[in-house]
Amino acid sequence: MIRSKIISLSNTYHYYFILFFLVLLAKRNSIFIFLASIYLIYMFNKMDKKILLITIFLSLLSLSFLCFKKIPSSIDSKVLVTRVEKKENYYQVEIYHNLLKYTFTTNQEIMIGDILDIEATTTKFKKATSKKGFNAYEFYLGNNIHGRLKIIRISKANHLYTPRGLFEKLTFNLSYQTKSYFHAFFFGEKGMLTDSLLENNKREFFSLLGISLIHIYGIKKIFSKLFFYLDLKNSTQRKLLLLIDVFFVLMLNFSFLAMRIIINTILTTINKKRYLNLSNLDIKSLSFLVLLAFNSYLIYNQGFLLSLIIIFMLDLTTDIYHGDSFLIKEIKVNTLIFLFGIPFIVNFTNSLSPFTIFLIILIKPIIKYSIYPLLFITILFPVVDNLAIKYFNLFEEVLNYLSFYSPSFLVPSFETFTILAYYAILIGFFLINKRFLKLMYPIMGSIIIIFSTFLLDNKENKITFLDVGQGDATIISYNNKTIVIDAYYGCYQYLIKNGFYKIDLLILTHSDIDHIKDANTIINNLEVKNIVGNPYDDYGLTDKIIKKKEGDSIDFSDLKIIFYGPVMEYKERNNNSLVFRVILPGVSILFPGDMEDEAEKDILSRQNENLKSDIYKITHHGSSTSNMDLFMGLVKPEIVIISVGSNNRYNLPNQEIIRYLRQKNIRFYRTDHHGSIEYYIKDKRVFTYM
């Protein structure tokens, strides 16, 4: 009876999975509740009502788990080390505690499988603090890491021998380059690869390669043929192949990619043995459903989402490549994978290159048939490590050569609505009429251009005080002009993710690293028309810096910049900061850099009413070395902005300044409390991200 029911539902299980998936995605964006409702209304008559009720119950249960799951404020216990990544001068460690993962850094040498006795406090990761900014909360949860530990006490209690730990021991004496290839191609950990291998148009390739797990499929294929030639029973073959899947699950620390393979293998075996007539799409849907039911945080994992979309879309478009020769099929399938992955590639690399398709077609076979076998041989016979290094160097030279002659285009990050629109157009195009499939490539090219143009032109007149931690970065976007004032770490990423590729003016108040860290990257990768600095600093960036000081000004039609300092050269570098006022229709902003008391006094002796500004970007991150009552009294700001890092070691901003602002009823915003602060020029509206 049950078997006949399953058979009657075959080719429909993906209906229920899609509904389950859309409900879970509502945790990321409320628009998915609307989409799930529309989908349910449209598909209601095609669904079995009992299965539908179970699906709704399971999806709501998983959603509530996502919404209400809490982590402890502290840990005082023994924990198991599951992953260690050696950085330049410290170790990045992941541990398991009560079925939850945490991460921390330490200078102490730690190995996978170590059982540590630790006392630590836990903190959650931050959500995005700027438009299209990095969402650490979702990124780490997507990898099942629930918080960061601040270690109070740590000691090694024992060691548990794990498959991954044994593997690390086997490769301990191999060269760094060989180990980096193992980590990248087997475990999807690209942190050890050289910078040249992670340049934009190659990062796209490695992103798509990372979800393929071609080495697992390749190894299973080799063993499958071996078992066939050994004339083993089918049942024995299935059990042995399942053991291989289990081995890789353990090696990959229960990675969702490896788990999906083992679940898929089990379901395929049941389907064959019980003659359930489940389609491939049914089996894939059930595999993803099981994964999400047991780990709902996978909705935050970009690799999981990308693999899901690619698998479903390839099933939808089988007519395109079915029956073609091996080479033509490879070209078509890899082109489709590229098209399906565009939103993810763009959001990960902020670049797009047709070269990625050719990389997949040309380089994937090299990796599959030469690099993987060579890595295995190196484990068995470490003496060939030097030969392997030569081959890897040759591989990188070929990759760099091909990459050098390939155009790569900067593209802004896609927002949720844009991603949905992209896939709606793509799916609609495939469903409308199969005879139009030959037009797929020019049409898709047009779609990409339209979306890119829309994103590039979608800039509002606003001032953004970026949350860059303990540093400074401000972007003024007004009437198609872009002015960047200081550029600490994170400024460049914000610019490329939001489509600011032409910078009309880059102003660097002084040469402290917390003001210019990203400046060189911006200058080298974006079109920067003019760079302005103070005349007394050696920025070490370019000889094209225009020097400005007291009395100078810059005019951009209805945008004007007036410089009030530095008035002379000071011994203290902070006092050499550019001090200037940006005047826009309806609003003025005073930027004082990091000037201190001495420079403030000199400016006060020369200026009076000129300092009056609507917004004051407070000097030196709210330090007590400046911000005298007299100076603030002349500025008379309505809004004060404090750019400061969370829990910074300088204990900034100074509490005396905070008390002063409260006493004077001056509205103030802090990047450590509010994230990035956006001021919309037209309606004088302030928006914050925290």
XYZ file of C-alpha atoms in Angstrom:
690
model
C 0.000 0.000 0.000
C 2.763 2.454 0.974
C 4.775 1.459 -2.087
C 1.833 2.089 -4.423
C 1.284 5.491 -2.750
C 4.916 6.446 -3.316
C 4.710 5.354 -6.952
C 1.565 7.437 -7.460
C 3.423 10.480 -6.083
C 6.533 9.970 -8.217
C 7.564 12.995 -10.281
C 5.737 15.268 -7.795
C 7.999 15.335 -4.732
C 9.781 18.409 -6.057
C 6.457 20.304 -5.750
C 6.600 19.904 -1.970
C 10.308 20.593 -1.721
C 9.962 23.916 -3.553
C 7.237 24.993 -1.102
C 9.353 23.879 1.872
C 12.342 25.749 0.478
C 10.423 29.000 -0.165
C 9.026 29.020 3.395
C 12.530 28.603 4.858
C 13.877 31.411 2.674
C 11.385 33.744 4.349
C 13.938 33.931 7.186
C 16.267 35.705 4.779
C 13.709 37.958 3.091
C 9.967 38.393 3.704
C 9.300 38.482 -0.035
C 9.559 34.676 -0.006
C 6.392 34.398 2.139
C 4.557 36.109 -0.709
C 6.195 33.826 -3.289
C 5.380 30.717 -1.217
C 1.724 31.820 -0.999
C 1.473 32.404 -4.756
C 3.145 29.065 -5.429
C 0.801 27.237 -3.023
C -2.310 28.751 -4.637
C -1.053 27.841 -8.116
C -0.018 24.252 -7.219
C -2.737 23.424 -4.656
C -4.834 21.191 -6.921
C -1.770 19.242 -8.071
C -0.669 18.311 -4.544
C -1.657 15.473 -2.266
C -3.300 17.191 0.722
C -1.792 14.922 3.397
C 1.724 15.349 2.026
C 1.041 19.071 1.728
C 0.084 19.340 5.416
C 3.214 17.424 6.442
C 5.346 19.736 4.262
C 3.803 22.882 5.754
C 4.236 21.568 9.308
C 7.867 20.558 8.657
C 8.711 23.890 6.997
C 7.162 25.949 9.827
C 8.960 23.800 12.405
C 12.290 24.366 10.642
C 11.559 28.085 10.286
C 10.799 28.418 14.012
C 14.080 26.623 14.760
C 15.899 29.254 12.672
C 14.127 32.115 14.430
C 14.449 31.028 18.040
C 17.684 29.041 18.285
C 19.898 30.521 21.035
C 23.570 30.074 21.848
C 25.032 30.093 25.378
C 26.768 33.262 26.566
C 29.798 31.259 27.698
C 31.408 27.824 27.452
C 33.345 26.011 30.171
C 33.773 22.484 28.897
C 35.731 20.027 26.793
C 35.344 20.558 23.028
C 36.466 18.757 19.860
C 38.595 20.532 17.232
C 37.117 19.863 13.757
C 39.113 22.243 11.574
C 42.350 24.207 11.820
C 43.632 26.749 9.318
C 47.157 28.058 9.834
C 47.453 31.770 9.138
C 50.617 33.846 8.960
C 51.128 34.078 12.720
C 48.103 32.413 14.317
C 45.662 29.507 13.970
C 41.991 29.798 13.014
C 40.235 26.989 14.876
C 36.731 25.509 14.628
C 35.318 23.400 17.462
C 32.175 21.392 18.216
C 30.301 21.912 21.474
C 26.824 20.452 22.119
C 26.302 19.890 18.377
C 27.117 23.538 17.602
C 30.254 24.907 15.939
C 32.273 27.895 17.110
C 35.465 29.528 15.894
C 38.361 31.318 17.587
C 41.955 32.345 16.942
C 44.990 31.363 18.974
C 48.782 31.423 18.817
C 48.906 27.954 20.376
C 49.554 25.098 17.944
C 46.374 23.022 17.674
C 45.530 20.030 15.485
C 42.329 18.515 14.146
C 41.077 15.906 16.619
C 42.430 17.683 19.699
C 40.071 17.685 22.663
C 40.443 21.034 24.383
C 39.399 22.088 27.846
C 38.322 25.694 27.390
C 36.636 28.526 29.190
C 35.383 31.212 26.849
C 32.676 33.795 26.245
C 30.662 33.698 23.034
C 29.617 36.490 20.697
C 27.333 36.342 17.689
C 28.539 37.474 14.297
C 27.349 40.797 12.903
C 24.834 41.107 10.128
C 25.664 43.356 7.173
C 26.373 46.907 8.366
C 26.276 48.548 4.930
C 24.355 48.219 1.688
C 25.325 44.909 0.060
C 27.954 44.546 2.762
C 29.410 41.292 4.050
C 26.891 39.510 6.265
C 29.114 37.617 8.692
C 26.062 36.328 10.600
C 24.634 34.537 7.546
C 28.015 33.467 6.178
C 29.082 31.672 9.347
C 25.640 30.222 10.094
C 25.618 28.857 6.538
C 28.725 26.925 7.540
C 27.040 25.904 10.814
C 29.315 28.159 12.885
C 27.202 29.858 15.539
C 29.560 32.257 17.225
C 33.062 33.510 17.930
C 34.838 32.562 21.153
C 36.889 34.883 23.313
C 39.225 32.505 25.105
C 39.735 32.922 28.846
C 41.461 29.591 29.488
C 42.558 26.823 27.126
C 44.492 23.554 27.474
C 44.783 20.275 25.603
C 42.974 17.428 27.369
C 43.252 14.587 24.851
C 43.351 13.727 21.172
C 40.788 11.889 19.054
C 42.044 10.331 15.823
C 39.715 11.363 12.998
C 39.964 10.613 9.243
C 40.688 14.290 8.550
C 43.300 14.396 11.306
C 44.997 11.279 9.954
C 44.966 12.822 6.496
C 46.656 15.966 7.834
C 49.356 13.751 9.365
C 49.839 11.920 6.068
C 50.388 15.213 4.254
C 52.378 16.889 7.057
C 55.764 16.553 5.320
C 54.516 17.539 1.880
C 55.300 20.974 0.447
C 53.048 23.915 1.258
C 51.958 24.162 -2.380
C 50.894 20.513 -2.557
C 48.977 20.840 0.713
C 47.271 23.988 -0.580
C 46.076 22.032 -3.636
C 44.731 19.276 -1.392
C 42.836 21.800 0.703
C 41.454 23.629 -2.337
C 40.508 20.693 -4.576
C 39.433 18.168 -1.937
C 38.003 20.250 0.875
C 36.974 23.442 -0.928
C 39.250 25.504 1.350
C 40.915 28.083 -0.886
C 42.613 30.063 1.895
C 46.037 28.509 1.245
C 46.068 29.204 -2.518
C 48.294 31.980 -3.856
C 46.803 35.384 -4.658
C 47.409 34.860 -8.388
C 45.136 31.813 -8.329
C 42.376 33.788 -6.644
C 42.178 36.729 -9.033
C 38.646 37.591 -10.090
C 38.166 35.608 -13.300
C 39.811 32.550 -11.703
C 37.847 32.886 -8.466
C 34.674 32.429 -10.532
C 36.052 29.139 -11.799
C 37.107 27.904 -8.356
C 33.699 28.895 -6.954
C 31.918 26.681 -9.490
C 34.527 23.919 -9.147
C 34.109 23.961 -5.366
C 30.515 22.690 -5.520
C 31.176 19.992 -8.132
C 33.124 17.475 -5.969
C 34.325 15.880 -9.204
C 37.022 13.996 -7.276
C 34.384 12.075 -5.304
C 32.448 11.194 -8.435
C 35.704 10.339 -10.212
C 36.912 8.061 -7.405
C 33.520 6.358 -7.168
C 33.577 5.800 -10.927
C 37.038 4.213 -10.755
C 35.988 1.907 -7.903
C 32.713 1.109 -9.633
C 34.590 -0.110 -12.706
C 37.015 -2.044 -10.503
C 34.127 -3.774 -8.696
C 32.541 -4.606 -12.036
C 35.713 -6.210 -13.373
C 36.087 -8.125 -10.099
C 32.588 -9.469 -10.766
C 31.281 -8.496 -7.323
C 27.593 -8.851 -6.548
C 25.484 -5.741 -7.113
C 24.545 -5.615 -3.439
C 28.230 -5.811 -2.441
C 29.124 -3.070 -4.915
C 26.426 -0.782 -3.498
C 27.629 -1.348 0.071
C 31.268 -0.667 -0.840
C 30.364 2.508 -2.738
C 28.310 3.616 0.247
C 31.373 3.105 2.464
C 33.335 5.389 0.109
C 30.614 8.018 0.555
C 30.844 7.641 4.350
C 34.622 8.036 4.165
C 34.296 11.330 2.281
C 31.587 12.575 4.641
C 34.026 12.077 7.530
C 36.911 13.593 5.569
C 34.861 16.664 4.683
C 33.548 17.141 8.244
C 29.963 16.313 7.270
C 29.956 18.899 4.494
C 26.516 19.309 2.908
C 28.018 18.443 -0.494
C 29.297 15.082 0.748
C 26.110 14.497 2.746
C 23.996 15.130 -0.338
C 25.940 12.485 -2.243
C 25.434 9.851 0.468
C 21.724 10.675 0.857
C 21.335 10.579 -2.918
C 23.091 7.166 -3.021
C 20.791 5.736 -0.315
C 17.630 7.032 -2.014
C 18.771 5.763 -5.412
C 19.437 2.312 -3.918
C 15.996 2.204 -2.240
C 14.381 3.382 -5.458
C 15.989 0.559 -7.459
C 15.426 -2.180 -4.892
C 11.780 -1.259 -4.198
C 10.898 -0.279 -7.806
C 9.450 3.026 -6.623
C 9.801 4.726 -10.026
C 11.117 7.919 -8.449
C 12.511 10.315 -11.044
C 15.982 11.836 -10.722
C 14.343 15.136 -9.824
C 12.329 13.393 -7.072
C 15.486 11.898 -5.593
C 17.377 15.186 -5.768
C 14.456 17.027 -4.160
C 14.221 14.522 -1.323
C 18.003 14.726 -0.809
C 17.867 18.496 -0.427
C 14.773 18.221 1.784
C 16.546 15.849 4.173
C 19.578 18.164 4.325
C 17.477 21.241 5.080
C 15.283 19.419 7.591
C 18.364 18.429 9.619
C 20.309 21.667 9.053
C 18.037 24.585 8.184
C 20.993 26.987 8.364
C 21.950 25.788 4.882
C 19.610 28.439 3.479
C 22.456 30.859 4.317
C 25.115 28.769 2.537
C 25.843 30.185 -0.914
C 27.426 26.942 -2.117
C 24.324 24.981 -1.101
C 21.986 27.437 -2.864
C 24.138 27.471 -5.986
C 24.335 23.664 -6.179
C 20.564 23.409 -5.657
C 19.804 25.894 -8.436
C 22.271 24.335 -10.862
C 20.944 20.810 -10.262
C 17.313 21.863 -10.699
C 17.997 24.044 -13.742
C 20.066 21.375 -15.484
C 17.151 18.981 -15.012
C 14.801 21.603 -16.459
C 16.966 22.115 -19.540
C 17.910 18.530 -20.470
C 16.434 19.059 -23.947
C 19.273 21.419 -24.756
C 22.085 18.899 -24.366
C 20.345 15.502 -24.477
C 21.716 13.269 -27.231
C 24.731 15.454 -28.078
C 28.273 14.164 -28.405
C 30.481 14.273 -25.313
C 32.318 17.467 -26.327
C 29.223 19.393 -27.407
C 27.396 18.267 -24.283
C 30.277 19.446 -22.064
C 30.291 22.850 -23.755
C 26.519 23.267 -23.434
C 26.296 21.999 -19.849
C 29.185 24.173 -18.654
C 27.708 27.198 -20.417
C 24.386 26.558 -18.693
C 26.134 26.164 -15.331
C 27.790 29.522 -15.907
C 24.451 31.180 -16.756
C 22.709 29.630 -13.747
C 25.544 30.690 -11.461
C 25.869 34.319 -12.611
C 24.126 35.960 -9.583
C 26.277 33.915 -7.181
C 29.485 34.515 -9.137
C 28.791 38.251 -9.246
C 27.966 38.475 -5.532
C 31.112 36.523 -4.667
C 33.638 38.151 -7.018
C 31.883 41.303 -8.325
C 33.234 40.456 -11.733
C 32.057 38.546 -14.752
C 34.138 37.002 -17.492
C 33.220 34.774 -20.461
C 36.622 33.241 -19.778
C 35.052 31.255 -16.917
C 33.189 29.069 -19.417
C 36.411 28.243 -21.255
C 38.204 27.634 -17.961
C 35.563 25.085 -17.016
C 35.718 23.396 -20.428
C 39.528 23.434 -20.785
C 40.838 23.253 -17.220
C 38.313 20.987 -15.489
C 39.479 17.899 -17.454
C 43.107 18.743 -16.563
C 42.198 18.873 -12.882
C 40.075 15.748 -13.124
C 42.517 13.571 -15.075
C 45.925 14.868 -13.965
C 45.909 16.968 -10.771
C 43.654 14.662 -8.742
C 45.586 11.473 -9.679
C 48.887 13.271 -9.040
C 47.731 14.348 -5.572
C 46.806 10.753 -4.724
C 50.149 9.490 -6.009
C 51.918 12.117 -3.877
C 50.236 10.775 -0.736
C 51.272 7.213 -1.563
C 54.764 8.174 -2.756
C 55.898 11.470 -1.145
C 59.135 11.273 -3.142
C 57.255 12.620 -6.195
C 56.330 15.834 -4.346
C 59.011 17.858 -6.148
C 57.725 16.612 -9.504
C 54.196 17.530 -8.439
C 55.331 21.080 -7.589
C 56.791 21.506 -11.087
C 53.542 20.319 -12.621
C 51.472 22.633 -10.402
C 53.715 25.566 -11.378
C 53.196 24.740 -15.054
C 49.441 24.499 -14.454
C 49.436 27.932 -12.803
C 51.484 29.444 -15.648
C 48.974 28.156 -18.200
C 46.085 29.432 -16.068
C 47.710 32.858 -15.661
C 48.479 33.046 -19.390
C 44.880 32.274 -20.353
C 43.589 34.644 -17.699
C 45.821 37.515 -18.865
C 44.173 37.600 -22.293
C 40.645 37.321 -20.930
C 38.445 40.362 -20.309
C 36.813 40.604 -16.904
C 34.083 43.113 -16.135
C 33.228 44.624 -12.769
C 29.559 44.086 -11.922
C 27.678 45.340 -8.825
C 26.239 42.779 -6.427
C 22.706 41.547 -7.094
C 20.069 42.230 -4.455
C 17.318 39.700 -3.671
C 14.772 41.221 -6.051
C 17.289 41.356 -8.889
C 18.262 37.707 -8.356
C 14.597 36.647 -8.400
C 13.953 38.672 -11.546
C 16.998 37.141 -13.233
C 15.896 33.563 -12.543
C 12.259 34.345 -13.382
C 13.314 35.582 -16.812
C 15.671 32.645 -17.252
C 13.088 30.012 -16.263
C 10.354 31.741 -18.243
C 12.569 31.767 -21.302
C 13.169 28.011 -21.065
C 9.504 27.226 -20.482
C 7.890 29.423 -23.130
C 8.991 27.666 -26.279
C 11.780 25.172 -26.912
C 12.333 26.402 -30.480
C 13.773 29.637 -29.125
C 16.553 27.797 -27.303
C 18.998 28.584 -30.111
C 18.638 32.255 -29.191
C 19.555 31.531 -25.567
C 23.045 33.012 -25.581
C 22.340 36.401 -27.222
C 19.175 36.804 -25.136
C 20.989 35.953 -21.915
C 23.771 38.355 -22.864
C 21.165 41.085 -23.267
C 19.607 40.248 -19.881
C 23.006 40.518 -18.188
C 23.703 43.884 -19.841
C 20.256 45.204 -18.858
C 20.681 44.129 -15.231
C 24.219 45.499 -15.040
C 23.124 48.835 -16.528
C 20.208 49.047 -14.105
C 22.467 48.353 -11.145
C 25.190 50.757 -12.272
C 22.722 53.611 -12.775
C 20.770 52.988 -9.568
C 22.587 55.541 -7.408
C 20.850 57.934 -5.050
C 21.999 61.332 -3.871
C 23.273 60.487 -0.424
C 26.220 60.594 1.955
C 27.342 57.244 3.374
C 29.509 57.135 6.474
C 30.784 53.582 6.202
C 31.204 51.205 9.106
C 34.821 50.158 8.508
C 35.728 49.424 12.100
C 38.424 51.548 13.730
C 38.979 53.766 10.704
C 37.338 56.234 8.322
C 35.603 56.053 4.950
C 32.843 58.268 3.561
C 31.209 58.186 0.113
C 29.279 61.146 -1.277
C 27.120 60.339 -4.297
C 25.526 63.401 -5.848
C 24.307 64.136 -9.388
C 26.396 61.303 -10.880
C 29.498 62.524 -9.055
C 31.275 60.269 -6.561
C 33.565 61.604 -3.854
C 35.398 59.228 -1.512
C 36.798 60.722 1.694
C 39.368 58.438 3.337
C 39.458 54.737 2.554
C 40.001 52.247 5.346
C 39.574 48.489 4.940
C 36.165 47.652 3.432
C 35.811 50.846 1.418
C 36.867 49.225 -1.873
C 34.458 46.311 -1.399
C 31.595 48.733 -0.793
C 32.430 50.657 -3.955
C 32.565 47.656 -6.277
C 29.531 45.936 -4.731
C 27.447 49.073 -5.246
C 28.682 49.955 -8.724
C 30.953 52.927 -7.956
C 33.628 52.293 -10.579
C 34.360 55.915 -11.465
C 35.602 58.080 -8.593
C 35.613 61.785 -9.394
C 37.533 62.730 -6.262
C 39.440 60.686 -3.692
C 40.312 62.832 -0.656
C 42.805 61.370 1.824
C 42.935 63.578 4.912
C 46.297 62.168 6.036
C 48.450 59.087 5.641
C 47.550 57.028 8.736
C 46.719 53.442 7.763
C 43.211 53.700 9.234
C 42.471 56.334 6.591
C 44.273 55.016 3.477
C 44.435 51.194 3.737
C 42.176 50.640 0.681
C 43.397 53.696 -1.248
C 45.993 51.861 -3.323
C 43.466 49.156 -4.297
C 40.951 51.824 -5.308
C 43.535 53.718 -7.375
C 44.757 50.569 -9.157
C 41.373 48.985 -9.886
C 38.911 51.837 -10.365
C 38.894 54.967 -12.507
C 40.001 57.703 -10.117
C 40.026 61.129 -11.786
C 41.585 63.214 -9.000
C 43.359 62.419 -5.722
C 43.679 65.081 -3.031
C 45.927 65.032 0.025
C 47.571 67.430 2.452
C 50.930 68.969 1.434
C 52.879 67.680 4.438
C 52.329 63.926 4.155
C 54.160 61.325 2.100
C 51.298 58.989 1.201
C 53.469 56.521 -0.719
C 50.655 55.863 -3.215
C 51.116 57.928 -6.370
C 52.857 61.110 -7.498
C 49.548 62.433 -8.874
C 48.187 63.576 -5.510
C 46.955 67.186 -5.623
C 48.029 69.011 -2.474
C 45.451 71.224 -0.752
C 45.601 73.445 2.338
C 43.886 76.394 3.990
C 42.219 78.738 1.498
C 41.924 76.221 -1.362
C 38.611 75.056 -2.777
C 37.123 72.644 -5.327
C 33.929 73.307 -7.291
C 31.619 70.729 -8.892
C 28.702 72.863 -10.099
C 26.353 72.837 -7.070
C 28.828 70.900 -4.905
C 31.646 72.886 -3.320
C 34.547 71.912 -1.044
C 36.314 74.599 1.024
C 39.585 73.755 2.833
C 40.319 75.296 6.254
C 43.416 73.293 7.128
C 46.151 72.437 7.535
C 47.271 75.997 8.105
C 50.944 74.989 8.484
C 53.152 71.929 8.911
C 52.978 70.285 12.334
C 55.253 67.753 14.016
C 52.230 65.641 14.954
C 50.968 63.996 11.741
C 47.328 64.050 12.849
C 47.433 67.860 12.914
C 48.435 67.896 9.246
C 45.030 66.416 8.373
C 42.952 68.110 5.708
C 40.067 69.996 7.329
C 37.305 70.915 4.892
C 33.627 71.601 4.468
C 31.502 69.997 1.746
C 28.602 72.225 0.747
C 25.600 70.712 -1.046
C 22.131 72.158 -1.692
C 20.431 72.159 1.705
C 23.246 70.544 3.707
C 26.898 71.091 4.668
C 29.315 68.601 6.227
C 32.548 69.339 8.084
C 35.361 66.773 7.810
C 38.283 67.390 10.210
C 40.360 64.227 9.685
C 42.264 63.400 12.890
C 43.291 66.943 13.860
C 44.043 67.566 17.528
C 43.991 70.555 19.898
C 46.919 72.438 18.334
C 45.444 72.435 14.825
C 41.965 73.194 16.180
C 43.225 76.339 17.910
C 44.930 77.581 14.734
C 41.812 77.021 12.661
C 39.633 78.735 15.277
C 41.914 81.793 15.150
C 41.290 82.090 11.382
C 37.678 80.940 11.016
C 34.459 81.818 12.758
C 31.021 81.495 11.179
C 32.612 79.600 8.270
C 32.720 76.444 10.369
C 28.933 76.237 10.808
C 27.825 72.873 9.396
C 24.720 70.702 9.515
C 26.731 67.490 9.916
C 30.021 67.149 11.764
C 32.143 64.056 11.164
C 33.779 64.129 14.579
C 37.557 64.304 14.607
C 39.881 61.448 15.552
C 37.083 58.881 16.178
C 35.878 60.805 19.232
C 39.242 61.085 20.954
C 39.799 63.426 23.923
C 42.773 64.998 22.116
C 40.361 67.319 20.292
C 36.701 68.390 20.083
C 36.957 71.408 22.354
C 33.702 73.000 23.479
C 34.556 76.219 21.627
C 35.149 74.435 18.334
C 31.939 72.409 18.606
C 30.105 75.588 19.566
C 31.142 77.246 16.313
C 30.285 74.236 14.162
C 26.794 73.991 15.752
C 25.999 70.647 14.105
C 22.531 69.126 14.002
C 24.066 65.680 13.495
C 27.415 64.298 14.661
C 28.930 61.165 13.114
C 31.461 59.065 15.064
C 33.392 56.489 13.046
C 34.701 53.947 15.546
C 35.288 50.202 15.853
C 33.394 47.915 18.243
C 35.258 47.265 21.507
C 38.310 49.127 20.207
C 41.471 49.068 22.328
C 41.485 52.881 22.618
C 38.111 52.902 24.437
C 36.773 55.427 21.940
C 34.699 57.497 21.720
C 35.672 59.365 24.864
C 32.766 59.416 27.320
C 33.227 63.141 28.005
C 32.395 63.823 24.361
C 29.312 61.595 24.537
C 28.153 63.442 27.667
C 28.709 66.799 25.937
C 26.619 65.734 22.921
C 23.803 64.554 25.169
C 23.857 67.705 27.265
C 23.596 69.842 24.119
C 20.856 67.573 22.680
C 22.919 66.975 19.554
C 21.801 63.917 17.605
C 24.758 61.589 17.103
C 25.384 58.286 15.359
C 28.187 55.778 15.956
C 29.264 53.234 13.370
C 29.931 50.665 16.116
C 26.306 50.953 17.290
C 24.462 51.905 14.097
C 26.564 50.351 11.327
C 26.916 52.456 8.197
C 24.982 55.718 8.322
C 23.264 56.984 5.179
C 22.098 60.591 4.913
C 19.696 61.204 2.028
C 20.309 64.709 0.743
C 16.881 65.461 -0.767
C 14.663 64.688 2.231
C 17.367 64.903 4.950
C 16.529 61.398 6.094
C 18.993 59.240 8.072
C 19.080 55.466 7.639
C 21.227 53.080 9.682
C 21.952 49.367 9.285
C 21.889 48.160 12.914
